[in-house]
mmCIF file of C-alpha atoms in Angstrom:
data_model
loop_
_atom_site.group_PDB
_atom_site.id
_atom_site.type_symbol
_atom_site.label_atom_id
_atom_site.label_comp_id
_atom_site.label_asym_id
_atom_site.label_seq_id
_atom_site.Cartn_x
_atom_site.Cartn_y
_atom_site.Cartn_z
ATOM 1 C CA MET Q 5 -2.379 -64.644 -50.487
ATOM 2 C CA ALA Q 6 0.555 -64.828 -48.447
ATOM 3 C CA GLU Q 7 0.499 -65.195 -45.098
ATOM 4 C CA SER Q 8 1.408 -62.426 -42.736
ATOM 5 C CA PRO Q 9 5.317 -62.885 -41.204
ATOM 6 C CA ARG Q 10 5.746 -63.745 -37.654
ATOM 7 C CA TYR Q 11 7.403 -60.732 -35.788
ATOM 8 C CA LEU Q 12 10.079 -62.155 -33.628
ATOM 9 C CA THR Q 13 11.745 -59.018 -31.874
ATOM 10 C CA GLY Q 14 11.149 -59.469 -28.150
ATOM 11 C CA ASP Q 15 10.031 -62.885 -28.642
ATOM 12 C CA GLY Q 16 12.467 -64.793 -26.802
ATOM 13 C CA GLU Q 17 10.492 -68.175 -27.002
ATOM 14 C CA GLY Q 18 9.908 -67.357 -30.679
ATOM 15 C CA ILE Q 19 13.277 -66.866 -31.789
ATOM 16 C CA ARG Q 20 14.693 -69.761 -29.966
ATOM 17 C CA GLU Q 21 12.029 -72.038 -32.092
ATOM 18 C CA PHE Q 22 12.853 -70.362 -35.272
ATOM 19 C CA ILE Q 23 16.567 -70.700 -34.793
ATOM 20 C CA ASP Q 24 16.173 -74.249 -33.961
ATOM 21 C CA LYS Q 25 14.439 -75.174 -37.101
ATOM 22 C CA PHE Q 26 17.514 -74.474 -39.232
ATOM 23 C CA ASP Q 27 21.161 -75.891 -39.764
ATOM 24 C CA VAL Q 28 22.361 -73.121 -42.178
ATOM 25 C CA PHE Q 29 22.106 -69.192 -42.376
ATOM 26 C CA LEU Q 30 22.972 -67.501 -45.465
ATOM 27 C CA PHE Q 31 23.578 -63.939 -44.600
ATOM 28 C CA ASP Q 32 23.154 -60.607 -46.771
ATOM 29 C CA CYS Q 33 25.663 -58.681 -45.852
ATOM 30 C CA ASP Q 34 24.802 -54.782 -46.752
ATOM 31 C CA GLY Q 35 22.266 -53.465 -44.698
ATOM 32 C CA VAL Q 36 21.945 -56.659 -42.711
ATOM 33 C CA LEU Q 37 25.614 -56.635 -41.136
ATOM 34 C CA TRP Q 38 26.649 -53.532 -41.450
ATOM 35 C CA SER Q 39 25.831 -50.599 -43.329
ATOM 36 C CA GLY Q 40 28.810 -49.141 -45.699
ATOM 37 C CA ASP Q 41 32.081 -49.379 -43.176
ATOM 38 C CA HIS Q 42 29.615 -49.372 -40.195
ATOM 39 C CA ILE Q 43 28.835 -52.435 -38.339
ATOM 40 C CA PHE Q 44 25.533 -52.858 -36.725
ATOM 41 C CA PRO Q 45 25.987 -53.478 -32.810
ATOM 42 C CA GLY Q 46 25.556 -57.067 -31.876
ATOM 43 C CA THR Q 47 26.628 -58.320 -35.421
ATOM 44 C CA ASN Q 48 29.458 -60.368 -34.002
ATOM 45 C CA GLU Q 49 27.394 -61.598 -30.901
ATOM 46 C CA THR Q 50 24.553 -62.830 -33.121
ATOM 47 C CA LEU Q 51 27.171 -64.775 -35.589
ATOM 48 C CA GLU Q 52 28.944 -66.299 -32.691
ATOM 49 C CA LEU Q 53 25.371 -66.816 -30.940
ATOM 50 C CA LEU Q 54 24.548 -69.089 -34.182
ATOM 51 C CA ARG Q 55 27.836 -70.831 -34.451
ATOM 52 C CA SER Q 56 27.810 -71.833 -30.612
ATOM 53 C CA ARG Q 57 24.745 -73.712 -31.647
ATOM 54 C CA GLY Q 58 26.204 -75.736 -34.095
ATOM 55 C CA LYS Q 59 24.739 -73.658 -37.332
ATOM 56 C CA GLN Q 60 26.507 -73.233 -40.677
ATOM 57 C CA VAL Q 61 26.823 -69.364 -41.617
ATOM 58 C CA VAL Q 62 27.587 -68.465 -45.316
ATOM 59 C CA PHE Q 63 27.595 -65.057 -46.085
ATOM 60 C CA VAL Q 64 25.670 -63.762 -49.474
ATOM 61 C CA THR Q 65 25.974 -60.982 -51.117
ATOM 62 C CA ASN Q 66 25.352 -59.246 -54.385
ATOM 63 C CA ASN Q 67 28.180 -56.266 -54.218
ATOM 64 C CA SER Q 68 30.609 -57.089 -56.946
ATOM 65 C CA THR Q 69 32.788 -54.373 -56.324
ATOM 66 C CA LYS Q 70 34.616 -56.921 -53.674
ATOM 67 C CA SER Q 71 36.090 -60.114 -54.464
ATOM 68 C CA ARG Q 72 35.681 -62.786 -51.978
ATOM 69 C CA ALA Q 73 39.177 -62.423 -50.574
ATOM 70 C CA ASP Q 74 38.206 -58.678 -50.259
ATOM 71 C CA TYR Q 75 35.199 -59.429 -48.388
ATOM 72 C CA GLN Q 76 36.766 -61.890 -45.952
ATOM 73 C CA LYS Q 77 39.207 -59.138 -45.445
ATOM 74 C CA LYS Q 78 36.509 -56.552 -44.574
ATOM 75 C CA LEU Q 79 34.754 -59.342 -42.506
ATOM 76 C CA ASP Q 80 37.946 -59.557 -40.524
ATOM 77 C CA SER Q 81 38.102 -55.509 -40.000
ATOM 78 C CA LEU Q 82 34.823 -55.291 -38.530
ATOM 79 C CA GLY Q 83 35.710 -58.307 -36.195
ATOM 80 C CA ILE Q 84 34.010 -60.799 -37.962
ATOM 81 C CA PRO Q 85 35.524 -64.149 -37.811
ATOM 82 C CA SER Q 86 35.448 -65.783 -41.502
ATOM 83 C CA THR Q 87 37.216 -67.777 -44.054
ATOM 84 C CA THR Q 88 36.937 -67.339 -47.754
ATOM 85 C CA GLU Q 89 35.027 -70.077 -48.166
ATOM 86 C CA GLU Q 90 32.227 -69.460 -46.355
ATOM 87 C CA ILE Q 91 31.610 -66.055 -48.712
ATOM 88 C CA PHE Q 92 29.687 -66.408 -51.985
ATOM 89 C CA SER Q 93 29.499 -63.106 -53.878
ATOM 90 C CA SER Q 94 27.784 -62.171 -57.388
ATOM 91 C CA SER Q 95 31.058 -61.662 -58.874
ATOM 92 C CA TYR Q 96 32.268 -65.343 -57.962
ATOM 93 C CA SER Q 97 28.796 -66.805 -59.359
ATOM 94 C CA ALA Q 98 29.260 -64.603 -62.502
ATOM 95 C CA SER Q 99 32.783 -66.025 -62.968
ATOM 96 C CA ILE Q 100 31.413 -69.562 -62.006
ATOM 97 C CA TYR Q 101 28.530 -69.059 -64.362
ATOM 98 C CA ILE Q 102 31.320 -68.159 -67.323
ATOM 99 C CA SER Q 103 33.774 -70.418 -66.700
ATOM 100 C CA ARG Q 104 31.866 -73.641 -66.159
ATOM 101 C CA ILE Q 105 28.577 -73.269 -67.185
ATOM 102 C CA LEU Q 106 28.575 -71.174 -70.623
ATOM 103 C CA GLN Q 107 29.624 -73.011 -73.587
ATOM 104 C CA LEU Q 108 31.692 -70.165 -75.513
ATOM 105 C CA PRO Q 109 33.097 -70.849 -78.900
ATOM 106 C CA GLU Q 110 36.847 -70.669 -78.369
ATOM 107 C CA ASN Q 111 37.519 -67.429 -80.248
ATOM 108 C CA LYS Q 112 34.993 -65.848 -78.270
ATOM 109 C CA ARG Q 113 35.686 -66.250 -74.774
ATOM 110 C CA LYS Q 114 36.888 -62.875 -73.671
ATOM 111 C CA VAL Q 115 34.585 -60.658 -71.237
ATOM 112 C CA PHE Q 116 33.645 -56.935 -71.339
ATOM 113 C CA VAL Q 117 33.733 -55.640 -68.132
ATOM 114 C CA LEU Q 118 31.602 -52.726 -66.612
ATOM 115 C CA GLY Q 119 32.565 -53.228 -63.118
ATOM 116 C CA GLU Q 120 35.214 -53.254 -60.411
ATOM 117 C CA THR Q 121 37.950 -55.085 -59.309
ATOM 118 C CA GLY Q 122 36.032 -57.640 -57.364
ATOM 119 C CA ILE Q 123 34.881 -58.826 -60.944
ATOM 120 C CA GLU Q 124 38.064 -58.836 -62.308
ATOM 121 C CA GLN Q 125 39.496 -60.903 -59.355
ATOM 122 C CA GLU Q 126 37.112 -63.050 -59.365
ATOM 123 C CA LEU Q 127 37.423 -63.710 -63.583
ATOM 124 C CA ARG Q 128 41.296 -64.408 -62.922
ATOM 125 C CA SER Q 129 40.642 -66.650 -60.111
ATOM 126 C CA GLU Q 130 38.701 -68.733 -62.931
ATOM 127 C CA ASN Q 131 41.033 -68.107 -65.794
ATOM 128 C CA VAL Q 132 38.465 -65.976 -67.776
ATOM 129 C CA PRO Q 133 40.282 -63.440 -69.713
ATOM 130 C CA PHE Q 134 38.522 -59.801 -69.945
ATOM 131 C CA ILE Q 135 39.142 -56.138 -71.148
ATOM 132 C CA GLY Q 136 37.184 -53.116 -69.715
ATOM 133 C CA GLY Q 137 36.526 -52.869 -66.325
ATOM 134 C CA THR Q 138 39.130 -50.618 -64.308
ATOM 135 C CA ASP Q 139 41.735 -50.285 -67.120
ATOM 136 C CA PRO Q 140 42.196 -46.544 -67.269
ATOM 137 C CA ALA Q 141 41.794 -46.644 -71.194
ATOM 138 C CA TYR Q 142 37.991 -46.748 -71.037
ATOM 139 C CA ARG Q 143 37.918 -44.010 -68.175
ATOM 140 C CA ARG Q 144 37.477 -41.132 -70.417
ATOM 141 C CA ASP Q 145 34.942 -39.313 -72.909
ATOM 142 C CA ILE Q 146 33.492 -40.633 -75.909
ATOM 143 C CA THR Q 147 34.934 -38.993 -78.994
ATOM 144 C CA PRO Q 148 33.719 -38.225 -82.594
ATOM 145 C CA GLU Q 149 36.453 -40.355 -83.831
ATOM 146 C CA ASP Q 150 35.169 -43.222 -81.260
ATOM 147 C CA TYR Q 151 31.836 -42.860 -83.086
ATOM 148 C CA LYS Q 152 32.937 -43.951 -86.624
ATOM 149 C CA ARG Q 153 35.290 -46.658 -85.305
ATOM 150 C CA ILE Q 154 32.682 -48.521 -83.283
ATOM 151 C CA ALA Q 155 30.661 -48.124 -86.323
ATOM 152 C CA ALA Q 156 32.868 -49.423 -88.466
ATOM 153 C CA GLY Q 157 33.725 -52.215 -86.184
ATOM 154 C CA ASP Q 158 37.389 -51.382 -85.766
ATOM 155 C CA PRO Q 159 38.975 -54.072 -83.653
ATOM 156 C CA GLU Q 160 41.227 -51.788 -82.084
ATOM 157 C CA LEU Q 161 38.107 -50.912 -80.585
ATOM 158 C CA LEU Q 162 35.872 -53.639 -80.690
ATOM 159 C CA ASP Q 163 38.029 -56.518 -79.573
ATOM 160 C CA PRO Q 164 36.225 -59.462 -81.543
ATOM 161 C CA GLU Q 165 37.300 -61.898 -79.359
ATOM 162 C CA VAL Q 166 34.602 -60.825 -76.567
ATOM 163 C CA GLY Q 167 31.732 -63.084 -76.252
ATOM 164 C CA VAL Q 168 30.313 -61.953 -73.018
ATOM 165 C CA VAL Q 169 29.494 -58.794 -71.441
ATOM 166 C CA LEU Q 170 29.185 -58.491 -68.039
ATOM 167 C CA VAL Q 171 28.024 -55.678 -65.793
ATOM 168 C CA GLY Q 172 28.240 -54.931 -62.117
ATOM 169 C CA LEU Q 173 28.494 -51.856 -60.074
ATOM 170 C CA ASP Q 174 31.048 -49.628 -61.937
ATOM 171 C CA PHE Q 175 31.755 -46.447 -60.379
ATOM 172 C CA HIS Q 176 33.383 -44.687 -63.373
ATOM 173 C CA ILE Q 177 30.521 -45.868 -65.769
ATOM 174 C CA ASN Q 178 30.436 -43.425 -68.830
ATOM 175 C CA TYR Q 179 29.023 -43.128 -72.364
ATOM 176 C CA LEU Q 180 32.037 -44.743 -73.975
ATOM 177 C CA LYS Q 181 31.471 -48.166 -71.793
ATOM 178 C CA LEU Q 182 28.211 -48.054 -72.410
ATOM 179 C CA SER Q 183 28.399 -47.585 -76.246
ATOM 180 C CA LEU Q 184 31.175 -50.364 -76.353
ATOM 181 C CA ALA Q 185 28.655 -52.807 -74.402
ATOM 182 C CA PHE Q 186 25.893 -51.988 -76.290
ATOM 183 C CA HIS Q 187 27.818 -52.641 -79.748
ATOM 184 C CA TYR Q 188 29.478 -55.769 -78.406
ATOM 185 C CA VAL Q 189 25.475 -57.042 -77.005
ATOM 186 C CA ARG Q 190 24.115 -56.352 -80.863
ATOM 187 C CA ARG Q 191 27.160 -58.371 -82.440
ATOM 188 C CA GLY Q 192 26.122 -61.323 -80.270
ATOM 189 C CA ALA Q 193 27.991 -61.039 -76.895
ATOM 190 C CA VAL Q 194 25.860 -62.866 -74.195
ATOM 191 C CA PHE Q 195 24.354 -60.249 -71.726
ATOM 192 C CA LEU Q 196 25.059 -60.792 -68.351
ATOM 193 C CA ALA Q 197 24.444 -58.772 -64.908
ATOM 194 C CA THR Q 198 26.317 -59.479 -61.506
ATOM 195 C CA ASN Q 199 23.057 -58.651 -60.176
ATOM 196 C CA ILE Q 200 20.082 -56.007 -60.972
ATOM 197 C CA ASP Q 201 19.744 -54.417 -57.435
ATOM 198 C CA SER Q 202 18.357 -50.697 -58.354
ATOM 199 C CA THR Q 203 20.083 -49.572 -54.997
ATOM 200 C CA LEU Q 204 22.767 -50.111 -52.057
ATOM 201 C CA PRO Q 205 22.627 -48.883 -48.819
ATOM 202 C CA ASN Q 206 25.538 -46.981 -47.698
ATOM 203 C CA SER Q 207 25.931 -44.514 -44.281
ATOM 204 C CA GLY Q 208 22.368 -44.394 -43.375
ATOM 205 C CA THR Q 209 20.754 -43.644 -46.738
ATOM 206 C CA PHE Q 210 20.811 -45.505 -50.299
ATOM 207 C CA PHE Q 211 22.738 -45.028 -53.582
ATOM 208 C CA PRO Q 212 22.305 -46.176 -57.132
ATOM 209 C CA GLY Q 213 23.236 -50.070 -57.471
ATOM 210 C CA ALA Q 214 24.382 -52.124 -59.771
ATOM 211 C CA GLY Q 215 21.111 -52.448 -61.578
ATOM 212 C CA SER Q 216 21.290 -48.636 -62.295
ATOM 213 C CA VAL Q 217 24.431 -49.681 -64.542
ATOM 214 C CA SER Q 218 22.545 -52.146 -66.451
ATOM 215 C CA ALA Q 219 19.689 -49.718 -66.875
ATOM 216 C CA PRO Q 220 20.507 -48.015 -69.630
ATOM 217 C CA LEU Q 221 21.699 -51.231 -71.383
ATOM 218 C CA ILE Q 222 18.413 -52.606 -70.924
ATOM 219 C CA MET Q 223 16.705 -49.707 -72.238
ATOM 220 C CA ALA Q 224 18.817 -49.138 -75.425
ATOM 221 C CA LEU Q 225 19.164 -53.109 -76.347
ATOM 222 C CA GLY Q 226 15.296 -53.988 -75.416
ATOM 223 C CA LYS Q 227 16.433 -57.174 -73.955
ATOM 224 C CA GLU Q 228 17.052 -57.923 -70.042
ATOM 225 C CA PRO Q 229 20.555 -59.774 -68.704
ATOM 226 C CA VAL Q 230 20.659 -62.852 -67.209
ATOM 227 C CA SER Q 231 21.660 -61.845 -63.486
ATOM 228 C CA LEU Q 232 24.258 -64.014 -61.597
ATOM 229 C CA GLY Q 233 23.143 -62.530 -58.268
ATOM 230 C CA LYS Q 234 19.953 -62.658 -55.858
ATOM 231 C CA PRO Q 235 17.207 -63.462 -56.652
ATOM 232 C CA ASN Q 236 18.280 -65.487 -59.626
ATOM 233 C CA GLN Q 237 18.607 -69.316 -58.903
ATOM 234 C CA ALA Q 238 21.553 -69.929 -60.905
ATOM 235 C CA MET Q 239 23.180 -68.567 -57.742
ATOM 236 C CA MET Q 240 21.032 -70.849 -55.278
ATOM 237 C CA ASP Q 241 22.143 -73.891 -56.978
ATOM 238 C CA ALA Q 242 25.754 -72.926 -56.802
ATOM 239 C CA ILE Q 243 25.639 -72.355 -52.841
ATOM 240 C CA GLU Q 244 23.849 -75.612 -52.566
ATOM 241 C CA GLY Q 245 26.336 -77.139 -55.009
ATOM 242 C CA LYS Q 246 28.935 -75.708 -52.925
ATOM 243 C CA PHE Q 247 28.311 -76.085 -49.264
ATOM 244 C CA ARG Q 248 25.831 -79.093 -49.682
ATOM 245 C CA PHE Q 249 22.923 -78.083 -47.221
ATOM 246 C CA ASP Q 250 19.268 -79.579 -46.972
ATOM 247 C CA ARG Q 251 17.366 -76.579 -48.155
ATOM 248 C CA ASN Q 252 14.662 -77.540 -45.826
ATOM 249 C CA ARG Q 253 16.895 -77.073 -43.068
ATOM 250 C CA ALA Q 254 18.492 -73.387 -44.428
ATOM 251 C CA CYS Q 255 17.174 -69.675 -43.852
ATOM 252 C CA MET Q 256 18.052 -66.879 -45.923
ATOM 253 C CA VAL Q 257 18.552 -63.446 -43.522
ATOM 254 C CA GLY Q 258 18.087 -60.478 -45.795
ATOM 255 C CA ASP Q 259 17.063 -56.573 -45.674
ATOM 256 C CA ARG Q 260 15.157 -56.559 -49.345
ATOM 257 C CA ALA Q 261 12.480 -58.346 -50.147
ATOM 258 C CA ASN Q 262 12.749 -58.581 -53.734
ATOM 259 C CA THR Q 263 15.888 -59.855 -53.799
ATOM 260 C CA ASP Q 264 17.296 -61.580 -50.614
ATOM 261 C CA ILE Q 265 13.669 -62.894 -49.410
ATOM 262 C CA ARG Q 266 12.804 -63.669 -52.973
ATOM 263 C CA PHE Q 267 16.153 -65.812 -53.326
ATOM 264 C CA GLY Q 268 15.175 -67.731 -50.172
ATOM 265 C CA LEU Q 269 11.446 -68.426 -50.896
ATOM 266 C CA GLU Q 270 11.990 -69.175 -55.023
ATOM 267 C CA GLY Q 271 14.777 -71.243 -53.822
ATOM 268 C CA LYS Q 272 12.421 -73.285 -51.776
ATOM 269 C CA LEU Q 273 14.380 -72.895 -48.663
ATOM 270 C CA GLY Q 274 12.977 -73.622 -45.139
ATOM 271 C CA GLY Q 275 12.837 -69.777 -43.814
ATOM 272 C CA THR Q 276 13.250 -66.581 -44.758
ATOM 273 C CA LEU Q 277 14.284 -63.786 -42.178
ATOM 274 C CA GLY Q 278 14.029 -59.979 -42.966
ATOM 275 C CA VAL Q 279 15.673 -57.296 -40.896
ATOM 276 C CA LEU Q 280 14.472 -53.768 -40.973
ATOM 277 C CA THR Q 281 17.819 -51.974 -41.025
ATOM 278 C CA GLY Q 282 18.212 -51.802 -45.090
ATOM 279 C CA VAL Q 283 16.075 -51.367 -47.886
ATOM 280 C CA SER Q 284 12.539 -53.152 -47.131
ATOM 281 C CA SER Q 285 10.170 -51.648 -44.424
ATOM 282 C CA LYS Q 286 7.889 -53.542 -41.911
ATOM 283 C CA GLU Q 287 4.967 -52.480 -44.361
ATOM 284 C CA ASP Q 288 6.965 -54.482 -47.236
ATOM 285 C CA PHE Q 289 7.487 -57.148 -45.179
ATOM 286 C CA GLU Q 290 3.794 -57.308 -43.643
ATOM 287 C CA THR Q 291 1.593 -56.469 -46.611
ATOM 288 C CA GLY Q 292 4.097 -56.799 -49.593
ATOM 289 C CA PRO Q 293 4.109 -59.529 -52.597
ATOM 290 C CA THR Q 294 6.947 -61.086 -51.371
ATOM 291 C CA ARG Q 295 6.895 -61.399 -47.379
ATOM 292 C CA PRO Q 296 9.478 -63.542 -45.290
ATOM 293 C CA LEU Q 297 8.736 -65.958 -42.874
ATOM 294 C CA ALA Q 298 9.566 -64.323 -39.889
ATOM 295 C CA TYR Q 299 11.437 -60.409 -39.457
ATOM 296 C CA LEU Q 300 13.140 -58.494 -36.882
ATOM 297 C CA ASP Q 301 14.048 -54.699 -36.140
ATOM 298 C CA LYS Q 302 17.605 -55.827 -36.210
ATOM 299 C CA LEU Q 303 19.552 -58.957 -36.441
ATOM 300 C CA SER Q 304 21.061 -58.453 -33.055
ATOM 301 C CA ASP Q 305 16.945 -58.995 -31.985
ATOM 302 C CA LEU Q 306 18.224 -63.016 -32.347
ATOM 303 C CA LEU Q 307 20.013 -62.593 -29.061
ATOM 304 C CA GLY Q 308 16.444 -62.691 -27.550
ATOM 305 C CA SER Q 309 16.679 -66.346 -27.440
ATOM 306 C CA ASN Q 310 19.185 -66.389 -24.532
#
């Protein structure tokens, strides 16, 4: 049985002890630092506190709709000092996996994307060719002729060079895209997902996440994609490889037990810290199967260590 986490809100001494244990803090973003375009009060001050104490801050997000450059702009717009190098997104993780880890045949290196510009930008940064994504040609209803062409394997519709299907959050998902992705995987393409989050927090409530886009394909294909976001440890390995930190001296901070906290626990980080401003509840953290080392009502409660 997992131990109950320590509740740190209002516990100044406990917060100081907790912060002192770690050199690196990995932060989820949505639901921790902000919700939608609303930054939580005290976020900037909390990050400044950690940096003033010599802590390294890394932003780790499963949101695939934005590239690292986009995220850096968002952080700047919210008044959070950052550099692109401090950001690790699921779209970047997936692009690294495709370009540097997957050993694809020369004639099967193209990616069919279900997703937004964040994925496209990161694939371009790794010189990975792709189709689909935000291309308007795919933002339409399927036609009777499409069924026939797909069934016949028409190379004008089913590109024979596609060797990977990469699924992220797609704001324009439709039956045509799902049908093409389905047939690419049936024909041997590698099935990848930027992440499998079922929901995402925005404007004080929840909306379908990237996992909701891959769900129809999982059902139709009868197979799961390889997920390159939290809690997949391929992402943790890539983060550690880039930032070169001691896992025992690192802490994952997140709002979602089954992704953020699980990511830190399975990655054998020294600490995990939950916050109650996103998906998981106090009950999830206290009695659920995946429990953080400690939790707070909100991130800015760390300021109580002053």
